[in-house]
JSON list of C-alpha atoms in Angstrom, two decimals:
[
{"chain": "L", "resi": 1, "resn": "UNK", "atom": "CA", "xyz": [0.15, -0.39, 0.10]},
{"chain": "L", "resi": 2, "resn": "UNK", "atom": "CA", "xyz": [2.17, 2.26, 1.18]},
{"chain": "L", "resi": 3, "resn": "UNK", "atom": "CA", "xyz": [4.70, 1.75, -2.24]},
{"chain": "L", "resi": 4, "resn": "UNK", "atom": "CA", "xyz": [1.63, 2.22, -4.17]},
{"chain": "L", "resi": 5, "resn": "UNK", "atom": "CA", "xyz": [0.83, 5.10, -3.00]},
{"chain": "L", "resi": 6, "resn": "UNK", "atom": "CA", "xyz": [4.58, 6.77, -2.85]},
{"chain": "L", "resi": 7, "resn": "UNK", "atom": "CA", "xyz": [4.46, 5.77, -7.37]},
{"chain": "L", "resi": 8, "resn": "UNK", "atom": "CA", "xyz": [1.04, 7.38, -6.87]},
{"chain": "L", "resi": 9, "resn": "UNK", "atom": "CA", "xyz": [3.08, 10.58, -5.88]},
{"chain": "L", "resi": 10, "resn": "UNK", "atom": "CA", "xyz": [5.78, 10.33, -8.04]},
{"chain": "L", "resi": 11, "resn": "UNK", "atom": "CA", "xyz": [3.48, 10.06, -10.99]},
{"chain": "L", "resi": 12, "resn": "UNK", "atom": "CA", "xyz": [1.48, 12.91, -10.22]},
{"chain": "L", "resi": 13, "resn": "UNK", "atom": "CA", "xyz": [4.64, 14.73, -9.54]},
{"chain": "L", "resi": 14, "resn": "UNK", "atom": "CA", "xyz": [5.75, 13.77, -13.15]},
{"chain": "L", "resi": 15, "resn": "UNK", "atom": "CA", "xyz": [2.83, 14.78, -14.95]},
{"chain": "L", "resi": 16, "resn": "UNK", "atom": "CA", "xyz": [2.45, 18.34, -13.62]},
{"chain": "L", "resi": 17, "resn": "UNK", "atom": "CA", "xyz": [5.90, 19.07, -14.50]},
{"chain": "L", "resi": 18, "resn": "UNK", "atom": "CA", "xyz": [6.33, 17.38, -17.56]},
{"chain": "L", "resi": 19, "resn": "UNK", "atom": "CA", "xyz": [2.04, 20.21, -17.84]},
{"chain": "L", "resi": 20, "resn": "UNK", "atom": "CA", "xyz": [4.21, 22.85, -16.33]},
{"chain": "L", "resi": 21, "resn": "UNK", "atom": "CA", "xyz": [6.86, 21.68, -19.21]},
{"chain": "L", "resi": 22, "resn": "UNK", "atom": "CA", "xyz": [4.81, 22.64, -22.28]},
{"chain": "L", "resi": 23, "resn": "UNK", "atom": "CA", "xyz": [3.19, 25.32, -20.83]},
{"chain": "L", "resi": 24, "resn": "UNK", "atom": "CA", "xyz": [6.26, 26.96, -20.84]},
{"chain": "L", "resi": 25, "resn": "UNK", "atom": "CA", "xyz": [7.18, 25.86, -24.07]},
{"chain": "L", "resi": 26, "resn": "UNK", "atom": "CA", "xyz": [3.53, 27.71, -25.18]},
{"chain": "L", "resi": 27, "resn": "UNK", "atom": "CA", "xyz": [4.25, 30.48, -23.52]},
{"chain": "L", "resi": 28, "resn": "UNK", "atom": "CA", "xyz": [7.46, 31.11, -25.62]},
{"chain": "L", "resi": 29, "resn": "UNK", "atom": "CA", "xyz": [5.86, 29.94, -28.45]},
{"chain": "L", "resi": 30, "resn": "UNK", "atom": "CA", "xyz": [3.19, 33.31, -28.03]},
{"chain": "L", "resi": 31, "resn": "UNK", "atom": "CA", "xyz": [6.44, 35.65, -28.09]},
{"chain": "L", "resi": 32, "resn": "UNK", "atom": "CA", "xyz": [6.13, 37.98, -30.81]},
{"chain": "L", "resi": 33, "resn": "UNK", "atom": "CA", "xyz": [9.11, 40.62, -29.69]},
{"chain": "L", "resi": 34, "resn": "UNK", "atom": "CA", "xyz": [12.29, 39.68, -29.33]},
{"chain": "L", "resi": 35, "resn": "UNK", "atom": "CA", "xyz": [15.52, 41.33, -27.44]},
{"chain": "L", "resi": 36, "resn": "UNK", "atom": "CA", "xyz": [18.15, 41.76, -29.99]},
{"chain": "L", "resi": 37, "resn": "UNK", "atom": "CA", "xyz": [21.36, 40.96, -28.74]},
{"chain": "L", "resi": 38, "resn": "UNK", "atom": "CA", "xyz": [24.26, 44.47, -28.11]},
{"chain": "L", "resi": 39, "resn": "UNK", "atom": "CA", "xyz": [27.02, 44.01, -30.60]},
{"chain": "L", "resi": 40, "resn": "UNK", "atom": "CA", "xyz": [29.38, 44.37, -27.90]},
{"chain": "L", "resi": 41, "resn": "UNK", "atom": "CA", "xyz": [30.21, 43.33, -24.78]},
{"chain": "L", "resi": 42, "resn": "UNK", "atom": "CA", "xyz": [28.71, 45.45, -21.36]},
{"chain": "L", "resi": 43, "resn": "UNK", "atom": "CA", "xyz": [32.22, 46.57, -20.32]},
{"chain": "L", "resi": 44, "resn": "UNK", "atom": "CA", "xyz": [33.36, 48.33, -24.31]},
{"chain": "L", "resi": 45, "resn": "UNK", "atom": "CA", "xyz": [31.87, 51.42, -23.90]},
{"chain": "L", "resi": 46, "resn": "UNK", "atom": "CA", "xyz": [33.44, 52.28, -20.41]},
{"chain": "L", "resi": 47, "resn": "UNK", "atom": "CA", "xyz": [34.24, 54.41, -19.07]},
{"chain": "L", "resi": 48, "resn": "UNK", "atom": "CA", "xyz": [31.50, 56.54, -21.60]},
{"chain": "L", "resi": 49, "resn": "UNK", "atom": "CA", "xyz": [28.60, 54.05, -20.64]},
{"chain": "L", "resi": 50, "resn": "UNK", "atom": "CA", "xyz": [29.39, 51.95, -17.55]},
{"chain": "L", "resi": 51, "resn": "UNK", "atom": "CA", "xyz": [28.48, 48.56, -17.73]},
{"chain": "L", "resi": 52, "resn": "UNK", "atom": "CA", "xyz": [26.59, 49.18, -14.85]},
{"chain": "L", "resi": 53, "resn": "UNK", "atom": "CA", "xyz": [24.50, 51.39, -16.71]},
{"chain": "L", "resi": 54, "resn": "UNK", "atom": "CA", "xyz": [24.23, 49.06, -19.37]},
{"chain": "L", "resi": 55, "resn": "UNK", "atom": "CA", "xyz": [23.13, 45.85, -17.03]},
{"chain": "L", "resi": 56, "resn": "UNK", "atom": "CA", "xyz": [20.52, 47.94, -15.62]},
{"chain": "L", "resi": 57, "resn": "UNK", "atom": "CA", "xyz": [19.10, 50.25, -19.46]},
{"chain": "L", "resi": 58, "resn": "UNK", "atom": "CA", "xyz": [18.78, 47.03, -21.66]},
{"chain": "L", "resi": 59, "resn": "UNK", "atom": "CA", "xyz": [18.79, 44.32, -19.63]},
{"chain": "L", "resi": 60, "resn": "UNK", "atom": "CA", "xyz": [16.20, 45.50, -17.20]},
{"chain": "L", "resi": 61, "resn": "UNK", "atom": "CA", "xyz": [14.61, 48.64, -18.62]},
{"chain": "L", "resi": 62, "resn": "UNK", "atom": "CA", "xyz": [14.06, 47.41, -22.22]},
{"chain": "L", "resi": 63, "resn": "UNK", "atom": "CA", "xyz": [14.11, 43.99, -21.25]},
{"chain": "L", "resi": 64, "resn": "UNK", "atom": "CA", "xyz": [10.71, 44.93, -19.03]},
{"chain": "L", "resi": 65, "resn": "UNK", "atom": "CA", "xyz": [8.69, 47.21, -22.28]},
{"chain": "L", "resi": 66, "resn": "UNK", "atom": "CA", "xyz": [9.62, 44.35, -24.80]},
{"chain": "L", "resi": 67, "resn": "UNK", "atom": "CA", "xyz": [7.81, 41.85, -22.10]},
{"chain": "L", "resi": 68, "resn": "UNK", "atom": "CA", "xyz": [4.98, 44.20, -21.60]},
{"chain": "L", "resi": 69, "resn": "UNK", "atom": "CA", "xyz": [5.07, 44.12, -25.16]},
{"chain": "L", "resi": 70, "resn": "UNK", "atom": "CA", "xyz": [4.15, 40.71, -25.66]},
{"chain": "L", "resi": 71, "resn": "UNK", "atom": "CA", "xyz": [2.12, 40.44, -23.18]},
{"chain": "L", "resi": 72, "resn": "UNK", "atom": "CA", "xyz": [-0.36, 43.45, -24.49]},
{"chain": "L", "resi": 73, "resn": "UNK", "atom": "CA", "xyz": [-0.41, 41.79, -27.85]},
{"chain": "L", "resi": 74, "resn": "UNK", "atom": "CA", "xyz": [-0.88, 38.12, -27.52]},
{"chain": "L", "resi": 75, "resn": "UNK", "atom": "CA", "xyz": [-4.27, 38.19, -28.89]},
{"chain": "L", "resi": 76, "resn": "UNK", "atom": "CA", "xyz": [-4.38, 40.33, -31.73]},
{"chain": "L", "resi": 77, "resn": "UNK", "atom": "CA", "xyz": [-1.16, 40.05, -33.72]},
{"chain": "L", "resi": 78, "resn": "UNK", "atom": "CA", "xyz": [-3.28, 41.11, -36.53]},
{"chain": "L", "resi": 79, "resn": "UNK", "atom": "CA", "xyz": [-4.42, 44.16, -35.57]},
{"chain": "L", "resi": 80, "resn": "UNK", "atom": "CA", "xyz": [-1.02, 45.48, -34.65]},
{"chain": "L", "resi": 81, "resn": "UNK", "atom": "CA", "xyz": [1.27, 43.64, -36.70]},
{"chain": "L", "resi": 82, "resn": "UNK", "atom": "CA", "xyz": [4.54, 41.47, -35.38]},
{"chain": "L", "resi": 83, "resn": "UNK", "atom": "CA", "xyz": [7.24, 44.04, -35.40]},
{"chain": "L", "resi": 84, "resn": "UNK", "atom": "CA", "xyz": [7.80, 46.84, -33.65]},
{"chain": "L", "resi": 85, "resn": "UNK", "atom": "CA", "xyz": [7.80, 49.24, -36.39]},
{"chain": "L", "resi": 86, "resn": "UNK", "atom": "CA", "xyz": [4.13, 48.30, -37.71]},
{"chain": "L", "resi": 87, "resn": "UNK", "atom": "CA", "xyz": [3.31, 47.53, -33.83]},
{"chain": "L", "resi": 88, "resn": "UNK", "atom": "CA", "xyz": [4.61, 51.15, -32.96]},
{"chain": "L", "resi": 89, "resn": "UNK", "atom": "CA", "xyz": [2.76, 52.95, -36.60]},
{"chain": "L", "resi": 90, "resn": "UNK", "atom": "CA", "xyz": [-0.61, 50.98, -34.92]},
{"chain": "L", "resi": 91, "resn": "UNK", "atom": "CA", "xyz": [-0.55, 51.81, -31.64]},
{"chain": "L", "resi": 92, "resn": "UNK", "atom": "CA", "xyz": [-2.01, 53.95, -29.14]},
{"chain": "L", "resi": 93, "resn": "UNK", "atom": "CA", "xyz": [-2.17, 54.59, -24.64]},
{"chain": "L", "resi": 94, "resn": "UNK", "atom": "CA", "xyz": [-0.19, 51.50, -22.71]},
{"chain": "L", "resi": 95, "resn": "UNK", "atom": "CA", "xyz": [0.72, 49.87, -26.07]},
{"chain": "L", "resi": 96, "resn": "UNK", "atom": "CA", "xyz": [2.37, 52.75, -28.39]},
{"chain": "L", "resi": 97, "resn": "UNK", "atom": "CA", "xyz": [4.54, 53.77, -25.14]},
{"chain": "L", "resi": 98, "resn": "UNK", "atom": "CA", "xyz": [5.79, 50.00, -24.51]},
{"chain": "L", "resi": 99, "resn": "UNK", "atom": "CA", "xyz": [6.77, 49.27, -28.38]},
{"chain": "L", "resi": 100, "resn": "UNK", "atom": "CA", "xyz": [7.32, 52.35, -28.68]},
{"chain": "L", "resi": 101, "resn": "UNK", "atom": "CA", "xyz": [10.73, 52.46, -25.88]},
{"chain": "L", "resi": 102, "resn": "UNK", "atom": "CA", "xyz": [11.13, 48.90, -27.28]},
{"chain": "L", "resi": 103, "resn": "UNK", "atom": "CA", "xyz": [12.54, 50.46, -30.91]},
{"chain": "L", "resi": 104, "resn": "UNK", "atom": "CA", "xyz": [13.97, 53.78, -29.64]},
{"chain": "L", "resi": 105, "resn": "UNK", "atom": "CA", "xyz": [15.84, 51.49, -27.48]},
{"chain": "L", "resi": 106, "resn": "UNK", "atom": "CA", "xyz": [16.78, 48.87, -30.10]},
{"chain": "L", "resi": 107, "resn": "UNK", "atom": "CA", "xyz": [18.21, 51.74, -32.22]},
{"chain": "L", "resi": 108, "resn": "UNK", "atom": "CA", "xyz": [19.19, 53.65, -29.62]},
{"chain": "L", "resi": 109, "resn": "UNK", "atom": "CA", "xyz": [21.94, 50.54, -28.68]},
{"chain": "L", "resi": 110, "resn": "UNK", "atom": "CA", "xyz": [22.47, 49.81, -32.10]},
{"chain": "L", "resi": 111, "resn": "UNK", "atom": "CA", "xyz": [24.12, 53.45, -32.64]},
{"chain": "L", "resi": 112, "resn": "UNK", "atom": "CA", "xyz": [27.38, 53.25, -30.05]},
{"chain": "L", "resi": 113, "resn": "UNK", "atom": "CA", "xyz": [30.66, 51.41, -30.57]},
{"chain": "L", "resi": 114, "resn": "UNK", "atom": "CA", "xyz": [33.60, 50.86, -28.83]},
{"chain": "L", "resi": 115, "resn": "UNK", "atom": "CA", "xyz": [35.55, 54.05, -28.70]},
{"chain": "L", "resi": 116, "resn": "UNK", "atom": "CA", "xyz": [38.33, 52.54, -30.52]},
{"chain": "L", "resi": 117, "resn": "UNK", "atom": "CA", "xyz": [36.29, 51.04, -32.66]},
{"chain": "L", "resi": 118, "resn": "UNK", "atom": "CA", "xyz": [33.63, 53.33, -34.05]},
{"chain": "L", "resi": 119, "resn": "UNK", "atom": "CA", "xyz": [34.07, 55.74, -36.69]},
{"chain": "L", "resi": 120, "resn": "UNK", "atom": "CA", "xyz": [33.94, 59.16, -34.82]},
{"chain": "L", "resi": 121, "resn": "UNK", "atom": "CA", "xyz": [32.30, 61.99, -37.32]},
{"chain": "L", "resi": 122, "resn": "UNK", "atom": "CA", "xyz": [30.55, 61.49, -40.66]},
{"chain": "L", "resi": 123, "resn": "UNK", "atom": "CA", "xyz": [32.11, 60.81, -44.34]},
{"chain": "L", "resi": 124, "resn": "UNK", "atom": "CA", "xyz": [30.55, 61.52, -47.32]},
{"chain": "L", "resi": 125, "resn": "UNK", "atom": "CA", "xyz": [27.37, 63.25, -48.81]},
{"chain": "L", "resi": 126, "resn": "UNK", "atom": "CA", "xyz": [26.13, 63.07, -44.88]},
{"chain": "L", "resi": 127, "resn": "UNK", "atom": "CA", "xyz": [29.12, 64.57, -43.95]},
{"chain": "L", "resi": 128, "resn": "UNK", "atom": "CA", "xyz": [27.79, 66.82, -46.49]},
{"chain": "L", "resi": 129, "resn": "UNK", "atom": "CA", "xyz": [24.38, 67.60, -46.03]},
{"chain": "L", "resi": 130, "resn": "UNK", "atom": "CA", "xyz": [25.24, 68.85, -41.95]},
{"chain": "L", "resi": 131, "resn": "UNK", "atom": "CA", "xyz": [27.57, 70.64, -43.60]},
{"chain": "L", "resi": 132, "resn": "UNK", "atom": "CA", "xyz": [25.02, 72.28, -45.55]},
{"chain": "L", "resi": 133, "resn": "UNK", "atom": "CA", "xyz": [22.34, 72.42, -42.96]},
{"chain": "L", "resi": 134, "resn": "UNK", "atom": "CA", "xyz": [24.95, 74.06, -39.70]},
{"chain": "L", "resi": 135, "resn": "UNK", "atom": "CA", "xyz": [27.56, 75.31, -41.40]},
{"chain": "L", "resi": 136, "resn": "UNK", "atom": "CA", "xyz": [30.25, 72.16, -40.17]},
{"chain": "L", "resi": 137, "resn": "UNK", "atom": "CA", "xyz": [30.53, 68.57, -37.39]},
{"chain": "L", "resi": 138, "resn": "UNK", "atom": "CA", "xyz": [30.79, 70.80, -34.35]},
{"chain": "L", "resi": 139, "resn": "UNK", "atom": "CA", "xyz": [27.96, 73.23, -34.69]},
{"chain": "L", "resi": 140, "resn": "UNK", "atom": "CA", "xyz": [26.25, 70.20, -35.23]},
{"chain": "L", "resi": 141, "resn": "UNK", "atom": "CA", "xyz": [26.49, 68.48, -32.35]},
{"chain": "L", "resi": 142, "resn": "UNK", "atom": "CA", "xyz": [26.26, 71.93, -29.75]},
{"chain": "L", "resi": 143, "resn": "UNK", "atom": "CA", "xyz": [22.51, 72.09, -31.79]},
{"chain": "L", "resi": 144, "resn": "UNK", "atom": "CA", "xyz": [21.90, 68.49, -31.34]},
{"chain": "L", "resi": 145, "resn": "UNK", "atom": "CA", "xyz": [22.87, 68.80, -27.17]},
{"chain": "L", "resi": 146, "resn": "UNK", "atom": "CA", "xyz": [21.41, 72.34, -27.14]},
{"chain": "L", "resi": 147, "resn": "UNK", "atom": "CA", "xyz": [17.27, 70.77, -27.90]},
{"chain": "L", "resi": 148, "resn": "UNK", "atom": "CA", "xyz": [19.20, 66.70, -25.27]},
{"chain": "L", "resi": 149, "resn": "UNK", "atom": "CA", "xyz": [19.43, 69.44, -22.68]},
{"chain": "L", "resi": 150, "resn": "UNK", "atom": "CA", "xyz": [16.08, 71.51, -23.30]},
{"chain": "L", "resi": 151, "resn": "UNK", "atom": "CA", "xyz": [13.71, 68.70, -23.35]},
{"chain": "L", "resi": 152, "resn": "UNK", "atom": "CA", "xyz": [12.19, 69.21, -19.66]},
{"chain": "L", "resi": 153, "resn": "UNK", "atom": "CA", "xyz": [12.03, 65.28, -17.65]},
{"chain": "L", "resi": 154, "resn": "UNK", "atom": "CA", "xyz": [12.73, 62.54, -19.90]},
{"chain": "L", "resi": 155, "resn": "UNK", "atom": "CA", "xyz": [12.57, 62.34, -23.79]},
{"chain": "L", "resi": 156, "resn": "UNK", "atom": "CA", "xyz": [14.22, 61.43, -27.10]},
{"chain": "L", "resi": 157, "resn": "UNK", "atom": "CA", "xyz": [16.90, 63.17, -29.30]},
{"chain": "L", "resi": 158, "resn": "UNK", "atom": "CA", "xyz": [17.04, 62.98, -33.12]},
{"chain": "L", "resi": 159, "resn": "UNK", "atom": "CA", "xyz": [18.25, 63.81, -35.73]},
{"chain": "L", "resi": 160, "resn": "UNK", "atom": "CA", "xyz": [16.41, 62.96, -38.99]},
{"chain": "L", "resi": 161, "resn": "UNK", "atom": "CA", "xyz": [16.05, 63.13, -42.12]},
{"chain": "L", "resi": 162, "resn": "UNK", "atom": "CA", "xyz": [13.43, 64.49, -44.01]},
{"chain": "L", "resi": 163, "resn": "UNK", "atom": "CA", "xyz": [11.63, 63.36, -47.18]},
{"chain": "L", "resi": 164, "resn": "UNK", "atom": "CA", "xyz": [12.74, 66.66, -48.47]},
{"chain": "L", "resi": 165, "resn": "UNK", "atom": "CA", "xyz": [16.19, 66.20, -48.12]},
{"chain": "L", "resi": 166, "resn": "UNK", "atom": "CA", "xyz": [16.63, 68.20, -45.60]},
{"chain": "L", "resi": 167, "resn": "UNK", "atom": "CA", "xyz": [18.08, 66.98, -42.60]},
{"chain": "L", "resi": 168, "resn": "UNK", "atom": "CA", "xyz": [16.57, 68.20, -38.15]},
{"chain": "L", "resi": 169, "resn": "UNK", "atom": "CA", "xyz": [17.08, 67.20, -34.89]},
{"chain": "L", "resi": 170, "resn": "UNK", "atom": "CA", "xyz": [14.19, 66.54, -33.33]},
{"chain": "L", "resi": 171, "resn": "UNK", "atom": "CA", "xyz": [12.86, 66.50, -28.97]},
{"chain": "L", "resi": 172, "resn": "UNK", "atom": "CA", "xyz": [11.10, 63.95, -27.74]},
{"chain": "L", "resi": 173, "resn": "UNK", "atom": "CA", "xyz": [9.50, 64.11, -24.29]},
{"chain": "L", "resi": 174, "resn": "UNK", "atom": "CA", "xyz": [9.03, 60.55, -23.08]},
{"chain": "L", "resi": 175, "resn": "UNK", "atom": "CA", "xyz": [8.73, 58.24, -25.34]},
{"chain": "L", "resi": 176, "resn": "UNK", "atom": "CA", "xyz": [7.71, 60.28, -28.19]},
{"chain": "L", "resi": 177, "resn": "UNK", "atom": "CA", "xyz": [8.38, 58.24, -31.34]},
{"chain": "L", "resi": 178, "resn": "UNK", "atom": "CA", "xyz": [9.27, 59.86, -34.90]},
{"chain": "L", "resi": 179, "resn": "UNK", "atom": "CA", "xyz": [7.89, 56.71, -36.25]},
{"chain": "L", "resi": 180, "resn": "UNK", "atom": "CA", "xyz": [4.87, 57.29, -37.49]},
{"chain": "L", "resi": 181, "resn": "UNK", "atom": "CA", "xyz": [5.32, 61.02, -39.08]},
{"chain": "L", "resi": 182, "resn": "UNK", "atom": "CA", "xyz": [5.95, 59.26, -42.64]},
{"chain": "L", "resi": 183, "resn": "UNK", "atom": "CA", "xyz": [7.74, 62.49, -43.52]},
{"chain": "L", "resi": 184, "resn": "UNK", "atom": "CA", "xyz": [11.12, 61.79, -41.24]},
{"chain": "L", "resi": 185, "resn": "UNK", "atom": "CA", "xyz": [13.76, 58.88, -41.39]},
{"chain": "L", "resi": 186, "resn": "UNK", "atom": "CA", "xyz": [15.70, 58.62, -38.16]},
{"chain": "L", "resi": 187, "resn": "UNK", "atom": "CA", "xyz": [18.94, 58.91, -38.62]},
{"chain": "L", "resi": 188, "resn": "UNK", "atom": "CA", "xyz": [20.33, 58.76, -34.71]},
{"chain": "L", "resi": 189, "resn": "UNK", "atom": "CA", "xyz": [18.45, 58.56, -31.45]},
{"chain": "L", "resi": 190, "resn": "UNK", "atom": "CA", "xyz": [20.08, 59.48, -27.99]},
{"chain": "L", "resi": 191, "resn": "UNK", "atom": "CA", "xyz": [17.34, 58.53, -24.54]},
{"chain": "L", "resi": 192, "resn": "UNK", "atom": "CA", "xyz": [17.96, 61.35, -22.30]},
{"chain": "L", "resi": 193, "resn": "UNK", "atom": "CA", "xyz": [16.18, 59.23, -19.29]},
{"chain": "L", "resi": 194, "resn": "UNK", "atom": "CA", "xyz": [17.60, 59.54, -15.86]},
{"chain": "L", "resi": 195, "resn": "UNK", "atom": "CA", "xyz": [18.30, 56.40, -16.73]},
{"chain": "L", "resi": 196, "resn": "UNK", "atom": "CA", "xyz": [20.42, 56.10, -19.26]},
{"chain": "L", "resi": 197, "resn": "UNK", "atom": "CA", "xyz": [22.81, 58.12, -17.37]},
{"chain": "L", "resi": 198, "resn": "UNK", "atom": "CA", "xyz": [22.26, 58.49, -13.29]},
{"chain": "L", "resi": 199, "resn": "UNK", "atom": "CA", "xyz": [24.40, 56.61, -12.54]},
{"chain": "L", "resi": 200, "resn": "UNK", "atom": "CA", "xyz": [27.47, 57.24, -14.87]},
{"chain": "L", "resi": 201, "resn": "UNK", "atom": "CA", "xyz": [26.83, 61.56, -14.49]},
{"chain": "L", "resi": 202, "resn": "UNK", "atom": "CA", "xyz": [23.45, 62.04, -11.74]},
{"chain": "L", "resi": 203, "resn": "UNK", "atom": "CA", "xyz": [22.12, 65.03, -12.54]},
{"chain": "L", "resi": 204, "resn": "UNK", "atom": "CA", "xyz": [24.80, 66.43, -15.24]},
{"chain": "L", "resi": 205, "resn": "UNK", "atom": "CA", "xyz": [22.82, 65.64, -18.41]},
{"chain": "L", "resi": 206, "resn": "UNK", "atom": "CA", "xyz": [25.05, 67.18, -20.44]},
{"chain": "L", "resi": 207, "resn": "UNK", "atom": "CA", "xyz": [28.10, 66.41, -19.42]},
{"chain": "L", "resi": 208, "resn": "UNK", "atom": "CA", "xyz": [26.65, 62.92, -20.35]},
{"chain": "L", "resi": 209, "resn": "UNK", "atom": "CA", "xyz": [25.57, 63.99, -24.22]},
{"chain": "L", "resi": 210, "resn": "UNK", "atom": "CA", "xyz": [28.26, 65.57, -24.59]},
{"chain": "L", "resi": 211, "resn": "UNK", "atom": "CA", "xyz": [31.15, 62.16, -23.50]},
{"chain": "L", "resi": 212, "resn": "UNK", "atom": "CA", "xyz": [28.45, 60.09, -25.78]},
{"chain": "L", "resi": 213, "resn": "UNK", "atom": "CA", "xyz": [30.43, 61.49, -28.73]},
{"chain": "L", "resi": 214, "resn": "UNK", "atom": "CA", "xyz": [32.93, 59.47, -28.55]},
{"chain": "L", "resi": 215, "resn": "UNK", "atom": "CA", "xyz": [31.00, 56.38, -29.02]},
{"chain": "L", "resi": 216, "resn": "UNK", "atom": "CA", "xyz": [28.42, 57.14, -31.31]},
{"chain": "L", "resi": 217, "resn": "UNK", "atom": "CA", "xyz": [29.61, 55.42, -34.38]},
{"chain": "L", "resi": 218, "resn": "UNK", "atom": "CA", "xyz": [28.66, 56.87, -37.65]},
{"chain": "L", "resi": 219, "resn": "UNK", "atom": "CA", "xyz": [29.60, 54.95, -40.25]},
{"chain": "L", "resi": 220, "resn": "UNK", "atom": "CA", "xyz": [26.17, 52.78, -38.47]},
{"chain": "L", "resi": 221, "resn": "UNK", "atom": "CA", "xyz": [25.00, 56.75, -38.92]},
{"chain": "L", "resi": 222, "resn": "UNK", "atom": "CA", "xyz": [25.90, 56.92, -42.53]},
{"chain": "L", "resi": 223, "resn": "UNK", "atom": "CA", "xyz": [24.39, 53.75, -43.11]},
{"chain": "L", "resi": 224, "resn": "UNK", "atom": "CA", "xyz": [20.74, 54.65, -42.67]},
{"chain": "L", "resi": 225, "resn": "UNK", "atom": "CA", "xyz": [21.38, 57.96, -44.24]},
{"chain": "L", "resi": 226, "resn": "UNK", "atom": "CA", "xyz": [22.23, 56.00, -47.27]},
{"chain": "L", "resi": 227, "resn": "UNK", "atom": "CA", "xyz": [19.42, 53.41, -47.11]},
{"chain": "L", "resi": 228, "resn": "UNK", "atom": "CA", "xyz": [16.97, 56.58, -47.02]},
{"chain": "L", "resi": 229, "resn": "UNK", "atom": "CA", "xyz": [18.61, 57.65, -49.99]},
{"chain": "L", "resi": 230, "resn": "UNK", "atom": "CA", "xyz": [18.89, 54.37, -52.39]},
{"chain": "L", "resi": 231, "resn": "UNK", "atom": "CA", "xyz": [14.89, 54.29, -50.25]},
{"chain": "L", "resi": 232, "resn": "UNK", "atom": "CA", "xyz": [14.07, 57.01, -52.52]},
{"chain": "L", "resi": 233, "resn": "UNK", "atom": "CA", "xyz": [12.98, 59.42, -49.17]}
]
């Protein structure tokens, strides 16, 4: 009798353990948006951005936005689409805020390279466009930093290419995402939420923005600009 009860208990645990594994697998299959890997190690942007900040910013904040998108949209993929760009363009409210932040952060993290590997200035047609718009690269950096530092509270600052060929610097509050503006193509996006810099710079946003020029990889920005030109935008 005792052996029978023990056997039943073991079978019960195996059964529910199997059900738990199955449920977990089914939940994984419902994932729509996955978190793209960083193109560098956590410590490779130091001292501009510390490993501690990246672990928090990428590993906690971005993961949280993506998890929220997947929870909200799991039953409405036909309405919103199955990629971040379409979700941002077709959503409002809580879903928009989380999807916009997820897309913004993917774009942001992919802009950097370690200091000794980054291309520190634009070249070619993008350099010519910046010089035409602002006079020279140093004036552009000053204008970009001014917009970034003038954003009240949290937000994003963007360099965009307009469909008429001109460039513009735009500031957006909170989760502001410019994908809904069909007239612009994003080239460079910088996060000015405090979680992006507070561990390393406390409240010194201007110092943080100034330091980022050492790890912004203009080769990547140029690739976006040239792609927009090739697509007729």
